[in-house]
Short mmCIF file of C-alpha atoms in Angstrom, two decimals:
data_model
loop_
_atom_site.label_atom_id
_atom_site.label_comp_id
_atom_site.label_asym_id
_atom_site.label_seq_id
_atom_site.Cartn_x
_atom_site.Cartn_y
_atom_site.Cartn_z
CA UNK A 378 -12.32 -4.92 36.70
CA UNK A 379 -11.16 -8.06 38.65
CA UNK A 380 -11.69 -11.06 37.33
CA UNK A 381 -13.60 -12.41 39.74
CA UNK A 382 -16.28 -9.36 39.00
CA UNK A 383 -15.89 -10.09 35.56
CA UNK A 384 -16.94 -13.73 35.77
CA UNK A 385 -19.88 -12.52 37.74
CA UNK A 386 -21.17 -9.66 35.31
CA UNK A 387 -20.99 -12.78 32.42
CA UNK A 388 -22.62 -15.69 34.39
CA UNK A 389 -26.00 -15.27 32.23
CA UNK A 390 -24.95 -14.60 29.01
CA UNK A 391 -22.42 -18.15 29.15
CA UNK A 392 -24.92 -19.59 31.41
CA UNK A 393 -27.40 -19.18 28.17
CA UNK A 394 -24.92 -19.90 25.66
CA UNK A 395 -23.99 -23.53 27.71
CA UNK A 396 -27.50 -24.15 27.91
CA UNK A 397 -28.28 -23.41 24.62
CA UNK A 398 -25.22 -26.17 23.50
CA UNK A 399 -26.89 -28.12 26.21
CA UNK A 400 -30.12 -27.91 24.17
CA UNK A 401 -28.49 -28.61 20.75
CA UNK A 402 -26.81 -32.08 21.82
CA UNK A 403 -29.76 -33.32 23.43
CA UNK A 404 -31.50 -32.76 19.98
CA UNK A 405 -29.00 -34.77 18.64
CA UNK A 406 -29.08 -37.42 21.03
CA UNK A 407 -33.01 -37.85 19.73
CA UNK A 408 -32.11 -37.63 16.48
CA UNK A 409 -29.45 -40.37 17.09
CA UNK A 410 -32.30 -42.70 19.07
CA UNK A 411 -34.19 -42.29 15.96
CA UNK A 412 -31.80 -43.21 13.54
CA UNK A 413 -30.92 -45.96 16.14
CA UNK A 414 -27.43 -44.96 16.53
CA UNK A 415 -27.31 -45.78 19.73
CA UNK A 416 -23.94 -45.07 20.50
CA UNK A 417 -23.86 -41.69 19.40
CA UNK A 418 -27.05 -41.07 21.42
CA UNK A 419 -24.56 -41.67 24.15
CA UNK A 420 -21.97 -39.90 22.96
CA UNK A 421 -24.24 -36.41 22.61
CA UNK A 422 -25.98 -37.56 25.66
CA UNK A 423 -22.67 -37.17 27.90
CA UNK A 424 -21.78 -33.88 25.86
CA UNK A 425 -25.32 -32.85 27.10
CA UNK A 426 -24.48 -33.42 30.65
CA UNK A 427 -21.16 -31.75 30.47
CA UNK A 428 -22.51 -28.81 29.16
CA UNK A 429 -25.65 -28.50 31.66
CA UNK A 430 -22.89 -28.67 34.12
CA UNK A 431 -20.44 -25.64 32.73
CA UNK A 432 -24.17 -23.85 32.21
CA UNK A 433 -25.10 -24.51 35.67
CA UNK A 434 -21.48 -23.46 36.84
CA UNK A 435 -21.30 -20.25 35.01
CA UNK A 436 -25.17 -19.26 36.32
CA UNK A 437 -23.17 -19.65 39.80
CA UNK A 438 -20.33 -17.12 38.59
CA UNK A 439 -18.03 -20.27 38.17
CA UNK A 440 -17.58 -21.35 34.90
CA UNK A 441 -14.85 -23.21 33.95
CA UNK A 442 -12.45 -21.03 32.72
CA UNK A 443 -9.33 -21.92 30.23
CA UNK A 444 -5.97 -22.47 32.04
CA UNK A 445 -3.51 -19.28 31.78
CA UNK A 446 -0.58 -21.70 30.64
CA UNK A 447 -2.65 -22.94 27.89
CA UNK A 448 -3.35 -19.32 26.44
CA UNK A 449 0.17 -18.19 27.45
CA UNK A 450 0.67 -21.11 24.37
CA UNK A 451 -1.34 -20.20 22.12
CA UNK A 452 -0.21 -16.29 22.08
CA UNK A 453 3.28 -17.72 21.99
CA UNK A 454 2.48 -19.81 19.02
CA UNK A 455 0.15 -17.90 17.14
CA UNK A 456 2.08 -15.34 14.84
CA UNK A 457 1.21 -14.18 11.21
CA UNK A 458 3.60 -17.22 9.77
CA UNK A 459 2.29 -20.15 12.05
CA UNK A 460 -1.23 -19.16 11.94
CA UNK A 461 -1.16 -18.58 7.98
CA UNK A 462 1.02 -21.74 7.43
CA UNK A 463 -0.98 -23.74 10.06
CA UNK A 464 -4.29 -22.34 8.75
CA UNK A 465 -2.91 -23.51 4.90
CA UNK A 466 -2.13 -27.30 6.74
CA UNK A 467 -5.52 -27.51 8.26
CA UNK A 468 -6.84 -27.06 4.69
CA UNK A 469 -4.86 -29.55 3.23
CA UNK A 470 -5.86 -31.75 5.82
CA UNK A 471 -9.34 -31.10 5.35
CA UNK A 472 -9.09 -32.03 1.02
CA UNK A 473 -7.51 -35.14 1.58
CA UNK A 474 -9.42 -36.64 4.55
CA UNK A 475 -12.51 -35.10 3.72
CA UNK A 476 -14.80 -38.31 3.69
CA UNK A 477 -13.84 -38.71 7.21
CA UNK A 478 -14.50 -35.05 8.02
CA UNK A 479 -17.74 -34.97 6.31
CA UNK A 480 -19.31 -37.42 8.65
CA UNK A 481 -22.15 -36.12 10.67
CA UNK A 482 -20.63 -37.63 14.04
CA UNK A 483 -16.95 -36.44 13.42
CA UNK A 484 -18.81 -32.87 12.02
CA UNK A 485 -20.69 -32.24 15.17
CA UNK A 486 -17.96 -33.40 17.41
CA UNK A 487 -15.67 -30.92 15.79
CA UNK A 488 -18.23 -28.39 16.52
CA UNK A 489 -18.46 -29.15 20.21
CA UNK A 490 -15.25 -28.65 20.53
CA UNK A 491 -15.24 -25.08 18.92
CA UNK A 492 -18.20 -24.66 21.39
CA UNK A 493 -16.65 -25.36 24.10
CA UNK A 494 -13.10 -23.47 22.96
CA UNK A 495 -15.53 -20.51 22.51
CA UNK A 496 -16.88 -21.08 26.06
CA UNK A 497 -13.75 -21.18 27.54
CA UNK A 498 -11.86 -18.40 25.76
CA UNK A 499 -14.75 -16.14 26.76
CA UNK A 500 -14.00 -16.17 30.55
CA UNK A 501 -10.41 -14.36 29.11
CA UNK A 502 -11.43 -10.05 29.41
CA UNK A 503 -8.95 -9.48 26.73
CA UNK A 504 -11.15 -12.13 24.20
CA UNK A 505 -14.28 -11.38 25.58
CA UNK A 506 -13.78 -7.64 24.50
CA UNK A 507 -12.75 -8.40 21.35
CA UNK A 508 -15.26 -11.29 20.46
CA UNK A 509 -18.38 -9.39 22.01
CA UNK A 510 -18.06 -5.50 20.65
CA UNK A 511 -20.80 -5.04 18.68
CA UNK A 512 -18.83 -4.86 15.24
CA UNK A 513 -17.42 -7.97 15.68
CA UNK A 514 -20.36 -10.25 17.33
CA UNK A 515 -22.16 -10.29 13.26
CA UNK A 516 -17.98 -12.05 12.33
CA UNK A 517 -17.97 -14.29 15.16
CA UNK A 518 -21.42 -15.56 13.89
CA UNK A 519 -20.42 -15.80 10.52
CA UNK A 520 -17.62 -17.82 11.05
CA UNK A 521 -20.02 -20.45 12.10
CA UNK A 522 -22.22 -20.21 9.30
CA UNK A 523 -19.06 -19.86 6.92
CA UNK A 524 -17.79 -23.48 8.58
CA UNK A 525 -21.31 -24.83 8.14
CA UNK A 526 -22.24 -24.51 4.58
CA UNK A 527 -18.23 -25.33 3.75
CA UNK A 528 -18.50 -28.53 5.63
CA UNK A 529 -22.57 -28.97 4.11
CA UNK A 530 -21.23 -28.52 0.77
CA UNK A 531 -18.30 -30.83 1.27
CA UNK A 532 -20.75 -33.45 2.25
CA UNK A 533 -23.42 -33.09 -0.64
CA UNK A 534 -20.23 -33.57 -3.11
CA UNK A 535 -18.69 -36.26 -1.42
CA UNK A 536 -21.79 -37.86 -1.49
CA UNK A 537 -22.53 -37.56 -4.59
CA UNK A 538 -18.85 -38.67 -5.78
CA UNK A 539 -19.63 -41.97 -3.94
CA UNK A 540 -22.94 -42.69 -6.09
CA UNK A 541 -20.80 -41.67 -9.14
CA UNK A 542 -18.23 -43.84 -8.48
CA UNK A 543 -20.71 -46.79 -7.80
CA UNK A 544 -22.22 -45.98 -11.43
CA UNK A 545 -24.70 -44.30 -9.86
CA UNK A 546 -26.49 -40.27 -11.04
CA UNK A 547 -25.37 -37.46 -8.55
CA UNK A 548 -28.93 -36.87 -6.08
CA UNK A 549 -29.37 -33.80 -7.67
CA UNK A 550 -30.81 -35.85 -10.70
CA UNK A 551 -33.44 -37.03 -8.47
CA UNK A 552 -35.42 -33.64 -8.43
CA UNK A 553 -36.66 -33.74 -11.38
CA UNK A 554 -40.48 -32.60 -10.54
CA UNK A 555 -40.74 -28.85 -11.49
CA UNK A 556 -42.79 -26.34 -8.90
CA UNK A 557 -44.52 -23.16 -9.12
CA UNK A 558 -43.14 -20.09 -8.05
CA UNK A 559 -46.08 -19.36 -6.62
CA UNK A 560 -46.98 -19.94 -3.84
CA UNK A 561 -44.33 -22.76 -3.26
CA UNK A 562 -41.54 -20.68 -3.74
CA UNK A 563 -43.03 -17.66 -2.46
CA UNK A 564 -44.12 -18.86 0.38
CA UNK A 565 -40.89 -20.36 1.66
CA UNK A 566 -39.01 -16.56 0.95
CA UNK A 567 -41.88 -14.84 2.86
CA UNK A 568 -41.11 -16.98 5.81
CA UNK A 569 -37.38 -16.29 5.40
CA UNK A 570 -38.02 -12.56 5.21
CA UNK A 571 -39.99 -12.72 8.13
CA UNK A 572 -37.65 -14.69 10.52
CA UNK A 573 -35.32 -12.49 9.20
CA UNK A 574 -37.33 -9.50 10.23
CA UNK A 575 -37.56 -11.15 13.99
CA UNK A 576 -33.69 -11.85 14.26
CA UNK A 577 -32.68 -8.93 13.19
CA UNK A 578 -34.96 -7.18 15.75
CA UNK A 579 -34.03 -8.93 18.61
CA UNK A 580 -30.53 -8.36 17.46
CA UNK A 581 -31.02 -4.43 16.98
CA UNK A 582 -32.45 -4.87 20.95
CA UNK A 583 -30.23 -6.75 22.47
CA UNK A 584 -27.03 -5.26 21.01
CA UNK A 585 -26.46 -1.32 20.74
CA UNK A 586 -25.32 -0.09 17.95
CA UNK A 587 -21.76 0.45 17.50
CA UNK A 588 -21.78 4.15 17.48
CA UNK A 589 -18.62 6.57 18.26
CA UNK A 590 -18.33 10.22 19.37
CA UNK A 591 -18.98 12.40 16.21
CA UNK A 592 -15.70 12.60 13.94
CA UNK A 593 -13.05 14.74 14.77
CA UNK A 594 -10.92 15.26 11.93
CA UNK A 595 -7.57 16.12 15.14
CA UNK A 596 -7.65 12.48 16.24
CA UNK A 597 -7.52 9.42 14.53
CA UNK A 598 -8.37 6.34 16.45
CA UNK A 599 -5.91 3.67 17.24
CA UNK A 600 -6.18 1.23 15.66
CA UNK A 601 -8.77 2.98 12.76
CA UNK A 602 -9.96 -0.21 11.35
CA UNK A 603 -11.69 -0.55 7.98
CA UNK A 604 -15.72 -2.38 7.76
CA UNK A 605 -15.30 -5.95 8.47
CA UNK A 606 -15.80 -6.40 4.58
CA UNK A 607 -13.12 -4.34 3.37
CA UNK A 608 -11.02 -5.52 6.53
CA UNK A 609 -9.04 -8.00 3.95
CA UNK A 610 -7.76 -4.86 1.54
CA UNK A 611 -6.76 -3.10 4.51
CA UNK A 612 -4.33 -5.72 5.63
CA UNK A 613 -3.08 -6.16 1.83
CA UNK A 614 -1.87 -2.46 2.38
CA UNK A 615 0.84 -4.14 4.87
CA UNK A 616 2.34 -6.17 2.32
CA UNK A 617 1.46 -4.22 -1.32
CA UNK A 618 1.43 -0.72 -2.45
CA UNK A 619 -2.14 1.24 -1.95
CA UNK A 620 -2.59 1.09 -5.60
CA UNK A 621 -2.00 -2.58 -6.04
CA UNK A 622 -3.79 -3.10 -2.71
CA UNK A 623 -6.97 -1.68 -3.38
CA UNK A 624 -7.17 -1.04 -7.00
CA UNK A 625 -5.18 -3.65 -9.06
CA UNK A 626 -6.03 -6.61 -7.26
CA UNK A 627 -9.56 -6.26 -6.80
CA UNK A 628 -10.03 -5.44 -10.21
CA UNK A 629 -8.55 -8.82 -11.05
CA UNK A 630 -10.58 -10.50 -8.47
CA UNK A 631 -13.96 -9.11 -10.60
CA UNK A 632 -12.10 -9.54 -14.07
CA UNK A 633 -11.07 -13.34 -13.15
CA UNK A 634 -14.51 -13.93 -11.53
CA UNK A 635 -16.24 -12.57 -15.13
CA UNK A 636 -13.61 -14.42 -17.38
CA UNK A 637 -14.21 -18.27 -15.12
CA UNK A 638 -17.14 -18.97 -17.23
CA UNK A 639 -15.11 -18.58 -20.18
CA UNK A 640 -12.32 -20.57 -19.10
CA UNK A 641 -13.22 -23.45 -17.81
CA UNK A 642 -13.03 -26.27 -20.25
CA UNK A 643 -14.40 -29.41 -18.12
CA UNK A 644 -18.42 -30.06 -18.75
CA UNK A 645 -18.35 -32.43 -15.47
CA UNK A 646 -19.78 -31.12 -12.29
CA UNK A 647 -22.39 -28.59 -14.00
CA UNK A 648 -25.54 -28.39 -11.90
CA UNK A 649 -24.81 -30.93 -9.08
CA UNK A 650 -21.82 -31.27 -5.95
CA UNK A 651 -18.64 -32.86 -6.85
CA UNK A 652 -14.95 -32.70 -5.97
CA UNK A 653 -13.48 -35.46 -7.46
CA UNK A 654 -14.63 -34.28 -11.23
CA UNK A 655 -13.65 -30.77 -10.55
CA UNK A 656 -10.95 -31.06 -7.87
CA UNK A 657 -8.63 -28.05 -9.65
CA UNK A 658 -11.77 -25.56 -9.70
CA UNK A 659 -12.43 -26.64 -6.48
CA UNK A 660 -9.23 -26.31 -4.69
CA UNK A 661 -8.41 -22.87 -6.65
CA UNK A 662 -11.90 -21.42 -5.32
CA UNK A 663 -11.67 -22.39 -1.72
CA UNK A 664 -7.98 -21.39 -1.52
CA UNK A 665 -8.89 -18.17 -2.91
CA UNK A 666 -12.11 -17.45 -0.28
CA UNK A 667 -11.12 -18.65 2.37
CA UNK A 668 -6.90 -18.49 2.42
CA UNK A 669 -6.93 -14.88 0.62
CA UNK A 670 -10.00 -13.11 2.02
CA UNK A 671 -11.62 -15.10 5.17
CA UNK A 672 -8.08 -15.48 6.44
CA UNK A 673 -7.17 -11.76 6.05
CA UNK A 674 -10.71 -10.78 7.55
CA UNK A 675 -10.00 -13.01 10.14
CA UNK A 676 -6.65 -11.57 11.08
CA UNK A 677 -7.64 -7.82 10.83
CA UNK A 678 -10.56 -8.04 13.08
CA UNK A 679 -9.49 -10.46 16.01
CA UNK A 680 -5.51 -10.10 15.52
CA UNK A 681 -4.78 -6.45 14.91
CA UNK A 682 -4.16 -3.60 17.28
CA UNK A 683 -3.29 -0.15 18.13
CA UNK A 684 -0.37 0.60 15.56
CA UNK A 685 -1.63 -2.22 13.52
CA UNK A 686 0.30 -4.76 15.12
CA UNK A 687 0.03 -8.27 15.56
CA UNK A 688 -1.69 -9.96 18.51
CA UNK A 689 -2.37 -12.91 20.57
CA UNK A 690 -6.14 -13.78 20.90
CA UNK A 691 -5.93 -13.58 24.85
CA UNK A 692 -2.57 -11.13 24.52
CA UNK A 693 -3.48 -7.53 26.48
CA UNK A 694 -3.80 -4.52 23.26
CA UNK A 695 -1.13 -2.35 24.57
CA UNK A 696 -0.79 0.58 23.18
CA UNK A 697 2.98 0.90 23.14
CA UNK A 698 3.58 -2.40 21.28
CA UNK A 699 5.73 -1.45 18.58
CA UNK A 700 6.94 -4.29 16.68
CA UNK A 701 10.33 -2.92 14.99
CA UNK A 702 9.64 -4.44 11.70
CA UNK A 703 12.22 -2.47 8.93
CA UNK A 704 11.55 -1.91 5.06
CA UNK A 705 14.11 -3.71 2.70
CA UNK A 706 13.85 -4.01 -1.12
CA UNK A 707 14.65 -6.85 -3.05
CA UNK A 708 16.80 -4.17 -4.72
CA UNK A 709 18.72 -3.39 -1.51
CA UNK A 710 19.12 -7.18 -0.41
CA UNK A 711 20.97 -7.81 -3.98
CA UNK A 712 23.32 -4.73 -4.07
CA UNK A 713 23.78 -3.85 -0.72
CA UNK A 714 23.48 -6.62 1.45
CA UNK A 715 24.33 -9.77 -1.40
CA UNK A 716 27.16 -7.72 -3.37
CA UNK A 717 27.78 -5.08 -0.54
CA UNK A 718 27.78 -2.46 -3.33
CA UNK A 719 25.69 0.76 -3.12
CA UNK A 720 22.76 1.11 -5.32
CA UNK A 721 23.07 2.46 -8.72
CA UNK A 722 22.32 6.21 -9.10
CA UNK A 723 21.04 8.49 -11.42
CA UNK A 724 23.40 10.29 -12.96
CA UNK A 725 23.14 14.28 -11.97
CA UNK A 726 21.46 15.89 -15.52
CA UNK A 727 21.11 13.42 -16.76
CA UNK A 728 18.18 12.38 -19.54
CA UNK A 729 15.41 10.20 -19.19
CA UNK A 730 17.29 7.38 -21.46
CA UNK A 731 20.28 7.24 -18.71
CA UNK A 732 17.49 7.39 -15.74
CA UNK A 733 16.05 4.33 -17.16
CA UNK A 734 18.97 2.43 -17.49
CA UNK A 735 19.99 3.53 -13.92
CA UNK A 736 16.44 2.47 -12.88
CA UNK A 737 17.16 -1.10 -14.95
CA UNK A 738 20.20 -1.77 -13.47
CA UNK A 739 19.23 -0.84 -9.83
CA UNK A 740 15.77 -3.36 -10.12
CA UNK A 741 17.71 -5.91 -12.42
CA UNK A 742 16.83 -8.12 -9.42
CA UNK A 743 13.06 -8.20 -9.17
CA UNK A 744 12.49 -7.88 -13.23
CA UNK A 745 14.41 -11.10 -13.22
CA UNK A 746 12.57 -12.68 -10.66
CA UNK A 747 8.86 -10.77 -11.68
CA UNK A 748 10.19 -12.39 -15.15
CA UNK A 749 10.90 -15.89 -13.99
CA UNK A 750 7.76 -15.84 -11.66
CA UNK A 751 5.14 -14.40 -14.96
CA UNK A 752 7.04 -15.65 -17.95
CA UNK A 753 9.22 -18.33 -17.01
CA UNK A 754 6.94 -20.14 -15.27
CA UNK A 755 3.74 -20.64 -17.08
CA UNK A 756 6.05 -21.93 -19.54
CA UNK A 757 7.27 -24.46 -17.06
CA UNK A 758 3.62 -25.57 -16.02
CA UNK A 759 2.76 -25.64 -19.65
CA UNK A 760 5.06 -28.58 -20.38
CA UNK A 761 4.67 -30.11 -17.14
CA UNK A 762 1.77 -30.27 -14.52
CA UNK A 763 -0.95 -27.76 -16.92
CA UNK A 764 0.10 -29.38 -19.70
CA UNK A 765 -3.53 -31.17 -20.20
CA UNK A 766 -4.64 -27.91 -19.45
CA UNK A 767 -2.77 -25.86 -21.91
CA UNK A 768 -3.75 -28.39 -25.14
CA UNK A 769 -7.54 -28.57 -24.06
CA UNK A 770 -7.93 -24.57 -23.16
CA UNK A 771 -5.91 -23.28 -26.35
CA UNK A 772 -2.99 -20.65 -26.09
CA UNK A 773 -5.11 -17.86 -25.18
CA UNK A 774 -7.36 -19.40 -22.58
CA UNK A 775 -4.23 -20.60 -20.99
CA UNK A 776 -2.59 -17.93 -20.85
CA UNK A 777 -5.19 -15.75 -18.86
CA UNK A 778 -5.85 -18.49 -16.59
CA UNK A 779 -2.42 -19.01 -15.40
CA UNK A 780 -1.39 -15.18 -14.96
CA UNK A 781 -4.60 -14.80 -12.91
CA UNK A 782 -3.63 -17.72 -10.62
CA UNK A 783 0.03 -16.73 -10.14
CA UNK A 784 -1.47 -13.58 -9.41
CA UNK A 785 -3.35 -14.77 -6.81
CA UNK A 786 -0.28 -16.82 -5.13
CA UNK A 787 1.72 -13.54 -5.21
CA UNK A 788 -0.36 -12.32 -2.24
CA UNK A 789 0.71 -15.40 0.36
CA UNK A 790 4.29 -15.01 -1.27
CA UNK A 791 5.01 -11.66 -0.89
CA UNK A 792 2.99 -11.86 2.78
CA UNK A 793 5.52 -14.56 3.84
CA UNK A 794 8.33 -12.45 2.12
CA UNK A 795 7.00 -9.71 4.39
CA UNK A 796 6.91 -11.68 7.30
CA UNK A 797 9.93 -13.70 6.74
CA UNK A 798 12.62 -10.99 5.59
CA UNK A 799 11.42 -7.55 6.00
CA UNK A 800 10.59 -7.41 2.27
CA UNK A 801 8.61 -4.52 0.91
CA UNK A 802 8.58 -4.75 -2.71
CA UNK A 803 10.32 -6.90 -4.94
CA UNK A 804 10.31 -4.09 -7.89
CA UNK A 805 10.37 -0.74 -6.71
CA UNK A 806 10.16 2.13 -9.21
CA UNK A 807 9.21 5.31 -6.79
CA UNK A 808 10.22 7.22 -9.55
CA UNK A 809 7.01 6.46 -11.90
CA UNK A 810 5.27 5.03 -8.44
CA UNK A 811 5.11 1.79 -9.47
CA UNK A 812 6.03 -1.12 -6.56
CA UNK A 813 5.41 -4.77 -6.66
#
């Protein structure tokens, strides 16, 4: 399709979706008149204008479109290190300058502008495709919701850490009058269920579902992509072995979540927002959601192709990209490419004792590090930055909370590894198959 056709065929849809921004920022601008902020009533006011004009434009088949140059960028940019290191940045950012970020003004400023990257990336056929197939549209909707209740959150604790700090109760202490389930809290599901009910409708109208032909068992499709909810296990395949992957690690995911309760030592922060009386918990948790399984979501549905490789947002899904990408072992970077040795061997007839120590010898490189990394190490936070945390928690309680946490780093290590220097596994016993 040209692309002069394609801007025509999706005048109304982003004529409805400027409108619709052009809707929410007048809103605010009343809300601001009330509060008599009056210069943020002419901050959304001028938003407002801007976006009747894109809505206006892209009713006419016009709509401001985002420069080629600029996306040519962003595809060059955007590959699995930057994104995952710039995505990592962005959080820190976020922790530390968080009471700025929290703000209602700077919030809704922030979202404007993801409106209007949204907008703009939309007149691209290669996003539009992506961003509007049925599968993904529910994602794309979520990610909004996702950055709303993370910044909502944010604010109720920092708000709360401000009273604290000025010797005043968290807000949550305020509700103390109790309520009957019903009909107050009845009432206010039913009407949930029911607007529900309506969206969901709509949605099921305006959307077809995202049916295929019926399986054929001869052809696989290309890529063959996993529900968006098990999206993040299929991209751990890339960087662990199947049984780590989807067995090991999401075990420990369930085991850590049951065992939290159990570990955590610190009374503060129970039954109200706070970040500044739990900033460890808090940290650990959002790494872990959003850095270890939004992120990989993320990636897998807007940034994988055919042959499971890596793409721009606005970069064409060619079929014939094949990234040469090869498959070395920490065991082959020691011996063969550090000593320039071969790799020890089995010895023809050998018994099982003599495979071991063939086997020991040829991996001596990853137990050392796997060593270093699960024994060495806790030891060294023990002394030194847990050390609070290892007297107050007790041996045991320690113990299990720092081997679940290094487990949960290994992931972004061994991905950069992966990314990095070609590295597989960093222990790789085919023989018993068993690969780290």
């Amino acid at each position: 399709m040209h692309h002069a056709d394609f801007l025509a065929a999706t005048a109304v849809p982003l004529g409805c979706y400027y409108a619709l921004a052009t809707a929410a920022n007048l809103w605010a601008a009343v809300r601001a008149v009330r509060e008599k902020h009056y210069r943020h009533f002419i901050a959304w006011l001028v938003v407002a204008v801007l976006f009747a004009s894109f809505a206006l434009l892209a009713f006419a088949g016009r709509p401001p479109v985002m420069p080629q140059w600029l996306k040519q960028a962003i595809d060059a940019v955007i590959g699995p290190v930057t994104f995952s290191l710039g995505a990592l940045s962005l959080f820190l950012v976020f922790y530390f300058a968080r009471r700025f970020f929290v703000r209602g003004d700077v919030a809704w400023l922030m979202l404007n502008g993801a409106v209007l990257f949204m907008g703009a990336s939309m007149t691209d056929p290669v996003f539009a495709a992506i961003v509007s197939k049925p599968d993904n549209v529910p994602i794309v909707g979520m990610v909004f919701l996702l950055g709303f209740f993370t910044w909502l959150g944010a604010a109720q604790a920092v708000r709360n850490d401000e009273r604290i700090a000025r010797g005043e109760g968290p807000v949550e202490q305020q509700f103390g009058e109790q309520v009957l389930v019903w009909p107050d809290l009845i009432y206010i599901e039913l009407i949930g269920a029911i607007l529900g009910m309506v969206v969901l409708t709509v949605w099921s109208i305006a959307l077809e579902a995202p049916l295929e032909q019926p399986a054929n068992p001869v052809v696989t499709p290309n890529p063959s992509k996993a529900p968006w909810y098990f999206l993040g296990l299929q991209e751990l395949l890339v960087y662990f072995d199947p049984a780590i992957a989807g067995v090991i690690l999401p075990a420990l995911v369930i085991l850590g979540l049951m065992a939290v309760p159990y570990l955590d030592f610190n009374p503060r922060g129970s039954g109200y927002y706070t970040i500044d009386q739990r900033k460890f918990a808090y940290l650990v948790f959002q790494f872990g959601f959003l850095g270890l399984w939004v992120f990989l979501i993320l990636v897998g549905t807007f940034m994988r192709g055919p042959n499971w490789s890596f793409f721009g947002l606005y970069e064409p899904r060619d079929l014939h990209k094949v990234v040469a990408q090869n498959n070395i072992k920490l065991s082959e970077y020691f011996w063969v490419i550090w000593l320039s040795r071969s790799l020890p061997q089995t010895p023809p007839g050998s018994g099982w004792l003599a495979e071991l120590g063939a086997i020991f010898r040829r991996e001596i490189a990853g137990v050392i590090v796997l060593g270093v990394y699960f024994v060495g190490l806790p030891i060294l936070l023990g002394a030194t930055v847990f050390r609070d945390f290892r007297r107050r928690m007790g041996r045991g309680r320690y113990v299990i909370m720092v081997l679940l946490l290094l487990t949960m780093f290994l992931v972004p290590l061994k991905m950069l590894l992966r990314w990095t220097m070609d590295m597989s596994y960093i222990l790789s016993v085919p023989e018993w198959f068993f690969n780290v």
